[in-house]
mmCIF file of C-alpha atoms in Angstrom:
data_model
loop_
_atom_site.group_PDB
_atom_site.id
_atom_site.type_symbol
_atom_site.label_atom_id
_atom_site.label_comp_id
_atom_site.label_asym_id
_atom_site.label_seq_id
_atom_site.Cartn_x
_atom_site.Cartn_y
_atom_site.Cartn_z
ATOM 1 C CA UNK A 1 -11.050 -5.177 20.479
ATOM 2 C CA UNK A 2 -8.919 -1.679 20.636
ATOM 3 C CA UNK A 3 -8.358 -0.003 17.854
ATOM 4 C CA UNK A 4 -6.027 3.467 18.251
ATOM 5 C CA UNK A 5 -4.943 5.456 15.317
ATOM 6 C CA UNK A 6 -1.895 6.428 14.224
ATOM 7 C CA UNK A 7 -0.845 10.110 15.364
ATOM 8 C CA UNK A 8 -1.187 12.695 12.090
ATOM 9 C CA UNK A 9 -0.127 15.837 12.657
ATOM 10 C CA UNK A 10 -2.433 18.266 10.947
ATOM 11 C CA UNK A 11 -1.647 22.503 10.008
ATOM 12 C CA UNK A 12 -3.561 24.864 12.292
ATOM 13 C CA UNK A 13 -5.762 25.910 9.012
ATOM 14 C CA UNK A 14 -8.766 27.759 9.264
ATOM 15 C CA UNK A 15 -11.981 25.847 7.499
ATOM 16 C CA UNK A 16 -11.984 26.627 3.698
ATOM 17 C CA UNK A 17 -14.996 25.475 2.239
ATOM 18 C CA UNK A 18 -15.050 23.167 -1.150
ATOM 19 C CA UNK A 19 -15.648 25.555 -3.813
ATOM 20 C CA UNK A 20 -18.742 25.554 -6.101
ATOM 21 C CA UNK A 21 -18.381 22.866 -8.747
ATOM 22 C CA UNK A 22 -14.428 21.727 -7.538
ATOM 23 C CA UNK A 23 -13.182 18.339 -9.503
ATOM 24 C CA UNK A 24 -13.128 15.477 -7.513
ATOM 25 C CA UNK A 25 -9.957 13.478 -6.569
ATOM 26 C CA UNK A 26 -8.803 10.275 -5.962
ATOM 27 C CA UNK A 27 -5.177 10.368 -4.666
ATOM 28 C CA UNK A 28 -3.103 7.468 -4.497
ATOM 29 C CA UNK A 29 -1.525 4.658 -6.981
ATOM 30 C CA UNK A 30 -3.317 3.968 -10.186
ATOM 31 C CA UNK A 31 -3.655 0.218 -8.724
ATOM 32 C CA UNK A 32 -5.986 -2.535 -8.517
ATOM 33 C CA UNK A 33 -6.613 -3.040 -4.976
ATOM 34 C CA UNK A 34 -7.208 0.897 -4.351
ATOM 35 C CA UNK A 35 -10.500 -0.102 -6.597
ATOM 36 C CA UNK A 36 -9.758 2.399 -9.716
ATOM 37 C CA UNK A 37 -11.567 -0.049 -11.749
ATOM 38 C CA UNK A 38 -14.722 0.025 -10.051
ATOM 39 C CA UNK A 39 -14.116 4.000 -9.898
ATOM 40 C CA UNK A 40 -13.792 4.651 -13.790
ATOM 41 C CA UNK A 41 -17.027 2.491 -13.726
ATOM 42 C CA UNK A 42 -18.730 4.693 -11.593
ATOM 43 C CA UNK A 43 -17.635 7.580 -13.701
ATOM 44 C CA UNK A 44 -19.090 6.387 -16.812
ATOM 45 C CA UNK A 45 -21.886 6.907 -15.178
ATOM 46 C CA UNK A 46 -21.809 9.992 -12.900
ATOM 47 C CA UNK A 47 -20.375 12.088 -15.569
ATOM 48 C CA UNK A 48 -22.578 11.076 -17.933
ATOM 49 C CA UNK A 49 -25.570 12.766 -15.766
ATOM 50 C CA UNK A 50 -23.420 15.338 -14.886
ATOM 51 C CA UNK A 51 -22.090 17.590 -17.378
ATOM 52 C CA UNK A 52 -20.179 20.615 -15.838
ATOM 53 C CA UNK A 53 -18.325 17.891 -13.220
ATOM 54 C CA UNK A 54 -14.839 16.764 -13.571
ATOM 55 C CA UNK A 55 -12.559 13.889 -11.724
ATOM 56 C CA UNK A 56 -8.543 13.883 -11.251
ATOM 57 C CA UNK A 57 -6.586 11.484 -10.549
ATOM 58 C CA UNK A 58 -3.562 12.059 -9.120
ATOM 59 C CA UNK A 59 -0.909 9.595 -8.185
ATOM 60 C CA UNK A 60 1.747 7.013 -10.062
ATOM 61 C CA UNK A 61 0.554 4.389 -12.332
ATOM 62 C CA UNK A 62 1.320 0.873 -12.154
ATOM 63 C CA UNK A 63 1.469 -2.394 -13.910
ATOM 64 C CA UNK A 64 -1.676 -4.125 -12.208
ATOM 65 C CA UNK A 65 -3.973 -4.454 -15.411
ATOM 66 C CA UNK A 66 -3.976 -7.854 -16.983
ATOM 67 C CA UNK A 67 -0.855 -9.381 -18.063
ATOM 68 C CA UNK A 68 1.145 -7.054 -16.356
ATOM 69 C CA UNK A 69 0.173 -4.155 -18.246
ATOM 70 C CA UNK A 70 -0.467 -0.395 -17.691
ATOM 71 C CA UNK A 71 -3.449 0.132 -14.758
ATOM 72 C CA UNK A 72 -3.538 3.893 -16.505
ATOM 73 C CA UNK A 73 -4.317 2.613 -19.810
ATOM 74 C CA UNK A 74 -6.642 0.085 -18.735
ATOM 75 C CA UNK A 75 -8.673 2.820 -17.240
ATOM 76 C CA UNK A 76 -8.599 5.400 -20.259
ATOM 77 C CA UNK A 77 -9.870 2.916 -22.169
ATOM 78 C CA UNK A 78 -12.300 1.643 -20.329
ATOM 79 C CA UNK A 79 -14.251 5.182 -19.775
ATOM 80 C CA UNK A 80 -16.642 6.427 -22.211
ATOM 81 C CA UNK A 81 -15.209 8.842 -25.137
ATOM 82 C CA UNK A 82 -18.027 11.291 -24.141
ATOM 83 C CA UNK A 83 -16.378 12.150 -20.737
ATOM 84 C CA UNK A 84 -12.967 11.070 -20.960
ATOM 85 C CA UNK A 85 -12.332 14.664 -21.329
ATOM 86 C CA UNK A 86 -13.016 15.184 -18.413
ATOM 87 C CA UNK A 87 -11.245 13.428 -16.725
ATOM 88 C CA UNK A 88 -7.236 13.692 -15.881
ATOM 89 C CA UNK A 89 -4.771 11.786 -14.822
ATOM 90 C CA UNK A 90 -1.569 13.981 -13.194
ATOM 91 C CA UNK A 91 0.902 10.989 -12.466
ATOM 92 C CA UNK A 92 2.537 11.419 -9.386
ATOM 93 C CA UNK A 93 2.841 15.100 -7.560
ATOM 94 C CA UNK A 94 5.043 17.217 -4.921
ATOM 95 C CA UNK A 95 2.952 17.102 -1.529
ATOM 96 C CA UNK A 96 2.301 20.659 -1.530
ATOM 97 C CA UNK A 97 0.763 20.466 -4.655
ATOM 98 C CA UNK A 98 -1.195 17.575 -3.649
ATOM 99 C CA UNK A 99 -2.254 20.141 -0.690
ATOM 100 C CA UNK A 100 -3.290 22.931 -3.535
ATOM 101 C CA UNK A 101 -5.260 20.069 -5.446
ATOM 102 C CA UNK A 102 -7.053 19.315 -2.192
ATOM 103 C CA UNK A 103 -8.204 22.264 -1.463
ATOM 104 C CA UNK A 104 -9.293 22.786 -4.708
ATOM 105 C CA UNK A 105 -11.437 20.310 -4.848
ATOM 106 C CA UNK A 106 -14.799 19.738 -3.637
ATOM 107 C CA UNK A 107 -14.467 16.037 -2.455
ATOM 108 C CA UNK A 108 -12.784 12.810 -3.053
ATOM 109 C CA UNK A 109 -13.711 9.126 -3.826
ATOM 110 C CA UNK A 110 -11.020 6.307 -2.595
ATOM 111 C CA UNK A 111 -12.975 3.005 -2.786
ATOM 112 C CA UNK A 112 -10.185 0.961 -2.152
ATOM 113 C CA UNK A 113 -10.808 -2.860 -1.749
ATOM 114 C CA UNK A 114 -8.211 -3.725 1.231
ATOM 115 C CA UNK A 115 -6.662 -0.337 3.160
ATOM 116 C CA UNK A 116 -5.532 -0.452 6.695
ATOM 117 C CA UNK A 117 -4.906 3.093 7.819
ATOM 118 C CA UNK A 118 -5.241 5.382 4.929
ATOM 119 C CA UNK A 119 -2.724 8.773 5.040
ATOM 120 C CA UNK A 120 -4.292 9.599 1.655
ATOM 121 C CA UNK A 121 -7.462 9.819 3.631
ATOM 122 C CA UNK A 122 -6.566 11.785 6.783
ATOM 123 C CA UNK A 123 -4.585 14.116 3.938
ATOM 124 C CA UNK A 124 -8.122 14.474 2.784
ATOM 125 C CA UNK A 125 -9.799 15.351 5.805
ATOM 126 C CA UNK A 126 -6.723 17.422 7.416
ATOM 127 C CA UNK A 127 -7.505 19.975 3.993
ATOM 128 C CA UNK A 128 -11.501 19.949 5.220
ATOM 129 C CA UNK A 129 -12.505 17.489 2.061
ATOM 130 C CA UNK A 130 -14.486 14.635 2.608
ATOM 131 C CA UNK A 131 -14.315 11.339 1.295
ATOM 132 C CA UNK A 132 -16.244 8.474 0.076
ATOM 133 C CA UNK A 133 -14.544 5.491 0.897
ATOM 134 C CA UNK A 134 -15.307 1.536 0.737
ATOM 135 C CA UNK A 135 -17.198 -0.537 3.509
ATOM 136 C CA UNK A 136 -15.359 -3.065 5.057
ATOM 137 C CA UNK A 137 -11.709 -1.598 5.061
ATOM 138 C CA UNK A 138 -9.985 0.271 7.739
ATOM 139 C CA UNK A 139 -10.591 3.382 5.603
ATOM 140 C CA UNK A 140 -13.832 3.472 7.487
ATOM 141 C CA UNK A 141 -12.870 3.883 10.754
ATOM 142 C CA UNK A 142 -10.665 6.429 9.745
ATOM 143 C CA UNK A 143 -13.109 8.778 7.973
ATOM 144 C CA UNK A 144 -16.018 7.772 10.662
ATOM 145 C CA UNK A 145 -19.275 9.894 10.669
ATOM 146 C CA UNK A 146 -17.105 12.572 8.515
ATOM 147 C CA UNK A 147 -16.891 10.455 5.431
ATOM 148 C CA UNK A 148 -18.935 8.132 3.210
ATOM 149 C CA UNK A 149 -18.934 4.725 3.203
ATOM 150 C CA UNK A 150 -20.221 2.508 0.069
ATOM 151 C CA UNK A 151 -20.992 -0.860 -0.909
ATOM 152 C CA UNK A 152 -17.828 -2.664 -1.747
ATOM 153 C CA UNK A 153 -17.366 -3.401 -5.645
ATOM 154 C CA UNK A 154 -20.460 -1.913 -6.511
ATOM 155 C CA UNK A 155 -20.130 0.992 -9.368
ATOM 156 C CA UNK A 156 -23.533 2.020 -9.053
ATOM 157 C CA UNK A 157 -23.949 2.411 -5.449
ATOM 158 C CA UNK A 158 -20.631 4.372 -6.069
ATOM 159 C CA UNK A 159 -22.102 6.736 -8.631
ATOM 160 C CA UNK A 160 -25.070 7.551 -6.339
ATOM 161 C CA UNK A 161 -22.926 8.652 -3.414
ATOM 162 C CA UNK A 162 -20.938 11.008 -6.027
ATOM 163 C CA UNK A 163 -24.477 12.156 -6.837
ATOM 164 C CA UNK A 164 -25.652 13.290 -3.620
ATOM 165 C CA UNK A 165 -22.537 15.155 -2.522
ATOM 166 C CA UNK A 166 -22.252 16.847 -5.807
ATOM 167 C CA UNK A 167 -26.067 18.259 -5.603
ATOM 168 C CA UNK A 168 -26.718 18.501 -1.919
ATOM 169 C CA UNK A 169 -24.458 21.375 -1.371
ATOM 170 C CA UNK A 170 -25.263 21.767 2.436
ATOM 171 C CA UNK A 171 -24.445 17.772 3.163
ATOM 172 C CA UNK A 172 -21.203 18.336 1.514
ATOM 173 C CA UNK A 173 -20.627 21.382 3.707
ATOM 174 C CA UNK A 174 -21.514 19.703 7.017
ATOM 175 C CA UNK A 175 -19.228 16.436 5.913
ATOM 176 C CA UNK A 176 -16.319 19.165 4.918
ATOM 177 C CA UNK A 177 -16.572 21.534 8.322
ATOM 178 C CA UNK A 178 -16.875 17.271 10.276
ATOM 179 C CA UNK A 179 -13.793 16.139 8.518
ATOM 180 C CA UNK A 180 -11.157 18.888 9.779
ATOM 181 C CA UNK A 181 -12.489 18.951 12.981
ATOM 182 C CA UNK A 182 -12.833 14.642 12.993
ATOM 183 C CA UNK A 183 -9.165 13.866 12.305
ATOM 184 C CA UNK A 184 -7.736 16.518 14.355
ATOM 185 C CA UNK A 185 -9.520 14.953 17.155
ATOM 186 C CA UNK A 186 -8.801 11.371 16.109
ATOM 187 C CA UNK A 187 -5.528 11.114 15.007
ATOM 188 C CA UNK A 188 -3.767 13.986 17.644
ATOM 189 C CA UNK A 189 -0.665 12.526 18.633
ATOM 190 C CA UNK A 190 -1.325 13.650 22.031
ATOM 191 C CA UNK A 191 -4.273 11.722 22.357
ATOM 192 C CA UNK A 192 -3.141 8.924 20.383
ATOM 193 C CA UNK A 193 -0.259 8.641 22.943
ATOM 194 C CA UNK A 194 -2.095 8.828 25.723
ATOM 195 C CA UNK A 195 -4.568 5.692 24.278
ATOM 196 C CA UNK A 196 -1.818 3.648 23.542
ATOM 197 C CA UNK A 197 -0.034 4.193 26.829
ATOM 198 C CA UNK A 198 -3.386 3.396 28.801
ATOM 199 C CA UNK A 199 -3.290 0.652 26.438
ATOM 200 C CA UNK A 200 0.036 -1.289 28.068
ATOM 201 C CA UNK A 201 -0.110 -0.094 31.148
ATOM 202 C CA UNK A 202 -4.063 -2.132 31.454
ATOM 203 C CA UNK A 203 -2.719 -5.040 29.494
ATOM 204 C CA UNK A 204 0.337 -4.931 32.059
ATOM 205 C CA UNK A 205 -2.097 -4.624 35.155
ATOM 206 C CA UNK A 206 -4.400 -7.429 34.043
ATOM 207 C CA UNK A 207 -2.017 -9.928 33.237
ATOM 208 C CA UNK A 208 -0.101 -9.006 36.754
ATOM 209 C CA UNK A 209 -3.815 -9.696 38.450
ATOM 210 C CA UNK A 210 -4.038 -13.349 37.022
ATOM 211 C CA UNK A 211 -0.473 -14.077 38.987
ATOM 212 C CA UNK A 212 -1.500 -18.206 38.849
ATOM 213 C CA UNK A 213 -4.444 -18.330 37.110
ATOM 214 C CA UNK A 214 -3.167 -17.116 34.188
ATOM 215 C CA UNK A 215 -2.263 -20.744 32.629
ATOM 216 C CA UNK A 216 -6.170 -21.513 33.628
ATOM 217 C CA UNK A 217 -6.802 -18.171 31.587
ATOM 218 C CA UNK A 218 -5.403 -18.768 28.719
ATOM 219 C CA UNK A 219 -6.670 -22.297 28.108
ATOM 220 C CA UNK A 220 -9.964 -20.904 28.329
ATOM 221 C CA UNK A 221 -9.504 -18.576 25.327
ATOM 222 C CA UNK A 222 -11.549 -19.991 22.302
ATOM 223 C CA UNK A 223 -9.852 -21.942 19.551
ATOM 224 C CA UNK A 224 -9.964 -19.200 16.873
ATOM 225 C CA UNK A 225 -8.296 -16.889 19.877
ATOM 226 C CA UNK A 226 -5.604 -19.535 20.544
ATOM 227 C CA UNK A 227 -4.563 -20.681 17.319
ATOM 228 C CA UNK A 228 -2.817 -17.306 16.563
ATOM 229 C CA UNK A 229 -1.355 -16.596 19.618
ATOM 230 C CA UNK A 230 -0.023 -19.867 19.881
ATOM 231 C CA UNK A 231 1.703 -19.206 16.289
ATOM 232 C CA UNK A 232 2.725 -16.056 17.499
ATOM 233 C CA UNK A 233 4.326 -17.632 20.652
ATOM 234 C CA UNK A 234 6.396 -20.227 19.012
ATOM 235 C CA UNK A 235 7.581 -17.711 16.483
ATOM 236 C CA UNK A 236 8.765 -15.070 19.252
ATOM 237 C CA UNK A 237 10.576 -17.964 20.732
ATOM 238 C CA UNK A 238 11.995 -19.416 18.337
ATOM 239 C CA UNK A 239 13.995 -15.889 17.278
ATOM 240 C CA UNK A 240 14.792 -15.304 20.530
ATOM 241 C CA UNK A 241 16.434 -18.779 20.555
ATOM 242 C CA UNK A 242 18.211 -17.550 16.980
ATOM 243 C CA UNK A 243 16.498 -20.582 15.098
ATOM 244 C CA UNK A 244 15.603 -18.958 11.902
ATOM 245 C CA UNK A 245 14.158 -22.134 10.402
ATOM 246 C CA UNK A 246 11.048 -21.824 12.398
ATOM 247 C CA UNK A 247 10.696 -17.903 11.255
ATOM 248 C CA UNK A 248 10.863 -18.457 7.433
ATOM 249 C CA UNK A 249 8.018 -16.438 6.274
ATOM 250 C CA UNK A 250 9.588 -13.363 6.915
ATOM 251 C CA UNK A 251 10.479 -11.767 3.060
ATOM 252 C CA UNK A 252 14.161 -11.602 4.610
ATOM 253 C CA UNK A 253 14.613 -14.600 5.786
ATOM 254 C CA UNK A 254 13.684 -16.286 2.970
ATOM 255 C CA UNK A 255 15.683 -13.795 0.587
ATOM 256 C CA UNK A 256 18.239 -15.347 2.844
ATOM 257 C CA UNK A 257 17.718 -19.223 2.488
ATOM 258 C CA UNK A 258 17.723 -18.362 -1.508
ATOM 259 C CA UNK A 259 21.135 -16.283 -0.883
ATOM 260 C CA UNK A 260 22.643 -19.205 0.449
ATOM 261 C CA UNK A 261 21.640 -21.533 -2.025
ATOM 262 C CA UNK A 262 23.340 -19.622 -4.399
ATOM 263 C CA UNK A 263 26.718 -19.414 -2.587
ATOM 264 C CA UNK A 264 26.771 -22.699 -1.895
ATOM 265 C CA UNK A 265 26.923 -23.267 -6.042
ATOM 266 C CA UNK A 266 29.390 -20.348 -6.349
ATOM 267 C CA UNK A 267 31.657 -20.395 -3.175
ATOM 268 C CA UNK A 268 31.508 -16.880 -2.278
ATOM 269 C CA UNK A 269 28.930 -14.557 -1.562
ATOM 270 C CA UNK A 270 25.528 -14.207 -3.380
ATOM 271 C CA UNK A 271 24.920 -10.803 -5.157
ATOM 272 C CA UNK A 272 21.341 -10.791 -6.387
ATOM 273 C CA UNK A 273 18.869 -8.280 -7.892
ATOM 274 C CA UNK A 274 15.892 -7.489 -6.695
ATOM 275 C CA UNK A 275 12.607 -7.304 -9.021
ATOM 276 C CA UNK A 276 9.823 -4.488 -7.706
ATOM 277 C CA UNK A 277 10.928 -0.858 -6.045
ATOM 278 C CA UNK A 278 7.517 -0.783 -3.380
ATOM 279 C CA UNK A 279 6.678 -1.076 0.069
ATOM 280 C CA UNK A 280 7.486 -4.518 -0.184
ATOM 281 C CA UNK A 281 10.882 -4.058 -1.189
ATOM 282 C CA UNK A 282 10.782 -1.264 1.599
ATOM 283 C CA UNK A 283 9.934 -4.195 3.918
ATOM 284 C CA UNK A 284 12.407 -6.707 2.585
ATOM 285 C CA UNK A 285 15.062 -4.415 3.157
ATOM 286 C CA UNK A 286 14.417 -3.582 6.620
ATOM 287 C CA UNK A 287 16.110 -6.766 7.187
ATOM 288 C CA UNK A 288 19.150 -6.633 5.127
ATOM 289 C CA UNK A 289 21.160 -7.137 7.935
ATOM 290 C CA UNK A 290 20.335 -10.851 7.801
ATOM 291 C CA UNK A 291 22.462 -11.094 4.783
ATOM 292 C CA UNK A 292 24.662 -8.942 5.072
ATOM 293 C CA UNK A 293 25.756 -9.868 7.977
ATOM 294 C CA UNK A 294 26.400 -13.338 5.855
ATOM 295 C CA UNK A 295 28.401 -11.690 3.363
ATOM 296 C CA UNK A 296 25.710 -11.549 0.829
ATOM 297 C CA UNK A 297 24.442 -8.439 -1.124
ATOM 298 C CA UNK A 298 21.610 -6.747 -3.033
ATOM 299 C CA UNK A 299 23.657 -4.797 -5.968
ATOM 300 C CA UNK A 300 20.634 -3.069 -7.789
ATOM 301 C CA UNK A 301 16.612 -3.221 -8.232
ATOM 302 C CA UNK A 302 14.415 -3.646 -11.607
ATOM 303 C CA UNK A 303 12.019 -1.974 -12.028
ATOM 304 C CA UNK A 304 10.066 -0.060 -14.848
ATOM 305 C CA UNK A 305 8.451 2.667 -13.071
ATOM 306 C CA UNK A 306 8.623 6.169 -14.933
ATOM 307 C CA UNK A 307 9.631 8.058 -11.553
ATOM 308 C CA UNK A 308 13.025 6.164 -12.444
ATOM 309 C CA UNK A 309 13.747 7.251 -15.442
ATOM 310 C CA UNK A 310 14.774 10.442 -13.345
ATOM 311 C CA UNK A 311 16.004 9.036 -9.868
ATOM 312 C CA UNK A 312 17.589 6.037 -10.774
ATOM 313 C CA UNK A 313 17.639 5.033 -6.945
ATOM 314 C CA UNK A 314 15.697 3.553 -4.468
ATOM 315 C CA UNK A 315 16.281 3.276 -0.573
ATOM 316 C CA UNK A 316 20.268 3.615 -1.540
ATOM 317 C CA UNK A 317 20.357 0.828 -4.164
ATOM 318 C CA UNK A 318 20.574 1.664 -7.703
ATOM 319 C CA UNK A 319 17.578 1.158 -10.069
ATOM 320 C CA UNK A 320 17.449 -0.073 -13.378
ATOM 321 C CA UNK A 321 14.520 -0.987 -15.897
ATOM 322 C CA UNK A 322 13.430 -4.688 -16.936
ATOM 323 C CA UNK A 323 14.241 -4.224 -20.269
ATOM 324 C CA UNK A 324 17.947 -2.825 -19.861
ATOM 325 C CA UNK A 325 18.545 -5.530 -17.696
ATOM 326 C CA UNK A 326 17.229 -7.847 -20.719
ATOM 327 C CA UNK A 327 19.670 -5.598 -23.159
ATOM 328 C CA UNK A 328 22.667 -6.021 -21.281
ATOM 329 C CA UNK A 329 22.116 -9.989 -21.265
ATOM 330 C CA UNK A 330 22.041 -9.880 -24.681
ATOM 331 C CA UNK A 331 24.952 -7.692 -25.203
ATOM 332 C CA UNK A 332 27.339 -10.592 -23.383
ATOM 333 C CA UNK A 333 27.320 -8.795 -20.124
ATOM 334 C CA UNK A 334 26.657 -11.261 -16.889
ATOM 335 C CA UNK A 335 23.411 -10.269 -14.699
ATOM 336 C CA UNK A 336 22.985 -11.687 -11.004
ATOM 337 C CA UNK A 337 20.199 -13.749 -10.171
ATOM 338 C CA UNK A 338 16.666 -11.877 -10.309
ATOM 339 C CA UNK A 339 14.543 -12.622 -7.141
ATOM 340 C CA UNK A 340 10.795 -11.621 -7.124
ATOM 341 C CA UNK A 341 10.325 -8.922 -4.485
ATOM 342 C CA UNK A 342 6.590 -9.175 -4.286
ATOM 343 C CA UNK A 343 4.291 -11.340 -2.118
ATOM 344 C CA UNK A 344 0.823 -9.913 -3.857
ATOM 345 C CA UNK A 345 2.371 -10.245 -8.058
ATOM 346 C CA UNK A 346 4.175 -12.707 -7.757
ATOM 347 C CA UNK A 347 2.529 -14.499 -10.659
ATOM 348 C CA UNK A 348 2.540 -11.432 -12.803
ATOM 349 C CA UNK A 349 5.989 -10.739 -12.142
ATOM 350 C CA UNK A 350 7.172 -14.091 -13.239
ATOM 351 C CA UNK A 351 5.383 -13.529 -16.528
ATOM 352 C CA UNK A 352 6.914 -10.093 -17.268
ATOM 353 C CA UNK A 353 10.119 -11.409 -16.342
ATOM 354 C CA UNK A 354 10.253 -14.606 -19.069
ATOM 355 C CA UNK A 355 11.869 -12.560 -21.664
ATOM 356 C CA UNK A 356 15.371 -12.444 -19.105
ATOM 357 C CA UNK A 357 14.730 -15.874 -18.163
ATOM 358 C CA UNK A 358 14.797 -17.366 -21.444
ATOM 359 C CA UNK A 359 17.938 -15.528 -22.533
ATOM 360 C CA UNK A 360 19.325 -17.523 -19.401
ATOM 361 C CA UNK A 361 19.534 -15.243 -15.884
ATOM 362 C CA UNK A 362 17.991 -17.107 -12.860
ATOM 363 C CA UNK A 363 14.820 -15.869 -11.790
ATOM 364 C CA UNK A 364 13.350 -16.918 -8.231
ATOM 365 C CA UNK A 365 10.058 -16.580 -6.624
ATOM 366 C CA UNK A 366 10.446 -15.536 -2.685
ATOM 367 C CA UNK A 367 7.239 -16.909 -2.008
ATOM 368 C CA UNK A 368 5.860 -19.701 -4.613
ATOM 369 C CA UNK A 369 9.250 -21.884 -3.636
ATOM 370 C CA UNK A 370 9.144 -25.519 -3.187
ATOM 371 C CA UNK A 371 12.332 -25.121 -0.378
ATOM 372 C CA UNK A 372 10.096 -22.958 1.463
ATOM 373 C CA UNK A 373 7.083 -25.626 0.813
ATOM 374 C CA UNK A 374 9.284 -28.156 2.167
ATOM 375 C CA UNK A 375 10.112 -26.729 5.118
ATOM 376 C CA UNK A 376 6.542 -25.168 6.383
#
């Protein structure tokens, strides 16, 4: 296995060291799977022991509490009245005052429960702060032996590791000086270039060495090996051969198979709204050209984040909240069909939206579809 970073370009700052009893940050959404919960836990009890220390958070809420409700309130009131003041929460910030928080701040804790490769993290590192992170998510590899890695879910094994680096000023120092010098060394886009290149150009060389043999080669590769590749194979082939059928589980091709459904019913072109402005959206849209290339459109997306009720845009398409949506129903006025633009919330999405489905717009799930069942 070959795992190379991505390139992040850091400033040519000198070292700064953490300053004597600096808050500690988490940076990022105020969302379930970046493990917040397990955080405020930890909190409640690190603060408790600790009473000159104080935590930010900085970054956008989110509705992943229960029942699709506010992840920010969730948290307030699950920490302890004794140190809640203590503890802020700045919504989402400017980068270069995300840059003056960081180097303000004498570490930060992002226990996320699934990351990949974390910019919050090399942010972190780039600003010469380092940061306890979970086990078992890419986050590791990216903080490596300049970082701290703790026991997934655990709140307690969290609190300790807040403990040491806020009493053992020299550790924290040594981690700090490691984690400037660690991702300017790991994640240089020179060096990252050069990796990947190598990368190719040996994949290229070995599979031009196996001329014949390579059929004997790859029926030797073990099932678990196989399986995906094989997936993978028939997938690659079956775009190149323009049969979307077999390529369904992309979020755009099946945005497109529900488009089509509703021309068919109308006779003209589908005009749909999307539910969810995030990097699934992002995603989905990458692809627009499959519909619009089919004369269908996305004319506007819900949803009822509080950076909209400023920039009432996303990617080009204009943004509008849930609940005005619902109001404009109500007032007589016609609102396209709502599709789900989610493939983690999709349940929780379909819950917040019942109040617009009842009053009689079409709501439809991109992923929990029966067509899409059918066909797989």
């Amino acid at each position: 296995l070959t795992t190379i970073p991505h390139p992040y370009v850091c400033r040519n700052d000198t070292f700064v060291a953490p300053p004597e009893n600096g808050p500690m940050l988490f940076v990022g959404r105020i969302e379930r799977l970046k493990g917040v919960e397990m955080l405020v836990d930890a909190l409640n009890i690190f603060l408790t022991d600790n009473l000159s220390a104080q935590f930010r958070f900085i970054g956008p809420d989110t509705s992943t509490a229960p029942g699709g409700r506010s992840m920010r309130q969730l948290l307030h009131a699950r920490l302890s009245p004794a140190i809640a003041g203590r503890v802020a929460f700045t919504g989402e910030m400017p980068q270069l005052e995300v840059e003056d928080e960081l180097r303000g701040a004498s570490f930060c804790v992002m226990p996320s429960l699934t990351e990949n490769f974390s910019l919050a993290c090399c942010e972190a590192l780039a600003a010469g702060r380092t940061v306890i992170v979970a086990e078992s998510t890419g986050s590791v590899d990216v903080v490596g032996n300049a970082g701290v890695a703790c026991a997934q879910g655990s709140s307690t094994a969290l609190a300790a590791h807040m403990q040491n680096l806020y009493c053992d000023r020299n550790r924290l120092l040594d981690l700090s000086r490691r984690a400037q010098a660690h991702i300017r060394t790991l994640c240089s886009p020179k060096t990252t270039a050069a990796r990947r290149v190598g990368y190719y150009q040996d994949t290229i060389d070995s599979f031009q060495k196996c001329g014949r043999r390579l059929p004997a080669k790859m029926m030797s590769l073990p099932p678990q090996c196989a399986g995906p590749l094989l997936i993978a194979f028939n997938s690659i082939s079956a775009y190149l051969a323009s049969d979307r059928s077999a390529d369904l589980g992309t979020p755009g091709n099946r945005l497109v198979s529900i488009m089509d459904g509703i021309a068919r019913e109308s006779g003209r072109g589908a005009e749909v709204l999307l539910y969810g402005a995030g990097k699934h959206t992002a995603r989905l849209l990458t692809e627009r050209h499959l519909w619009e290339s089919r004369g269908h459109r996305v004319v506007g997306i819900l949803d009822d984040h509080p950076r909209f009720s400023t920039t009432r845009e996303y990617l080009g398409i204009p943004v509008e909240s849930l609940q005005r949506a619902h109001q404009r129903v109500r007032s007589g006025e016609k609102v396209p069909p709502i599709v789900l633009s989610t493939d983690t919330y999709e349940d929780q999405f379909w819950a917040q939206a019942a109040a617009i489905r009842d009053a009689g717009v079409a709501v439809l799930r991109l992923y929990s579809n029966e067509e899409f069942a059918n066909a797989a």
